[in-house]
């Protein structure tokens, strides 16, 4: 029903004894109690048309099924336990894919208008976390969210996209293929909104509370001071979740959000995924073993290369691209990813991905601004 969210549904259930009882009494009975239920004008207007609520429910189920989704109620075993910590937890979720319980999860959030460097950071976080067996949560939006999901899809772990539209409304439209990839790759696309719900502005703050609640920690990559990512961080703080932020240049307007979180001590710095994993006490190898994920691995790019004894014993053999980057690094003078990509003759995004893998192995250290040192 338009204008009826989780809080209103809970009041209806309390007034009538259950949602089933309210459904049985019908729209007119609910409208008669609109004042006690504190229903919105939109809800009152809709109920005033005397809709057939059972037919509406049947339609919602059919529309969800047509979109390849199922309905998960609060008392279902598949309903995420973390969401029950919300005072206004969704009464139900529409789910495409597999909403599997995760022992460890992290939300990676940020601006829709991120530049290539910020997108590279988000992809690196997504992939490194997935390779460490950490479920990656984000909002499915353009920019940082999309990059985080894409990075996670490159790893062996799962990712969950929480939509600010109906489960059958791919928003943004260009992410339709990404959402299919997530749902078919062991992850899930979810929404609390009824099928057909458009991506209205008011939906996204509601969506952000779910993103925060599903995660054990929240990472803000790039965001302005009035960004939805900071709303997610606020929700996380209210739930007692640790918040991390990627430091950025003072000249970068989209670094204002994470920098402000760091200045106020509301967040801890996480220049790269390894700092997050270490701060949360998530040993990469242990996390992968616990979730059944594959250990960190590089994409095939030629024969394996044996490194010198200067490399850590556990990482003596790397693929050619990773070995080339590691050899270019110095222990004292940091090198920027763009310079490393140029010197190693590989695309910047590929270099960033390989550096993230090396960071996860404990072989390199990332500094603010995408500078890297040999550990």
Coordinates of C-alpha atoms in Angstrom, one line a residue, residues 25 63 123 146 171 180 233 243 305 307-308 336 355:
X25 CA -11.2 -7.1 8.0
X63 CA 5.2 -9.8 -9.8
X123 CA 36.7 -2.2 -6.7
X146 CA 28.6 -0.5 -8.5
X171 CA 17.9 1.0 -11.0
X180 CA 21.7 -10.8 -12.7
X233 CA 27.5 5.7 8.5
X243 CA 33.0 2.8 10.7
X305 CA 57.4 -16.4 -11.2
X307 CA 60.6 -14.3 -6.2
X308 CA 63.8 -13.8 -4.4
X336 CA 51.6 5.8 -7.1
X355 CA 48.3 -4.4 -5.8

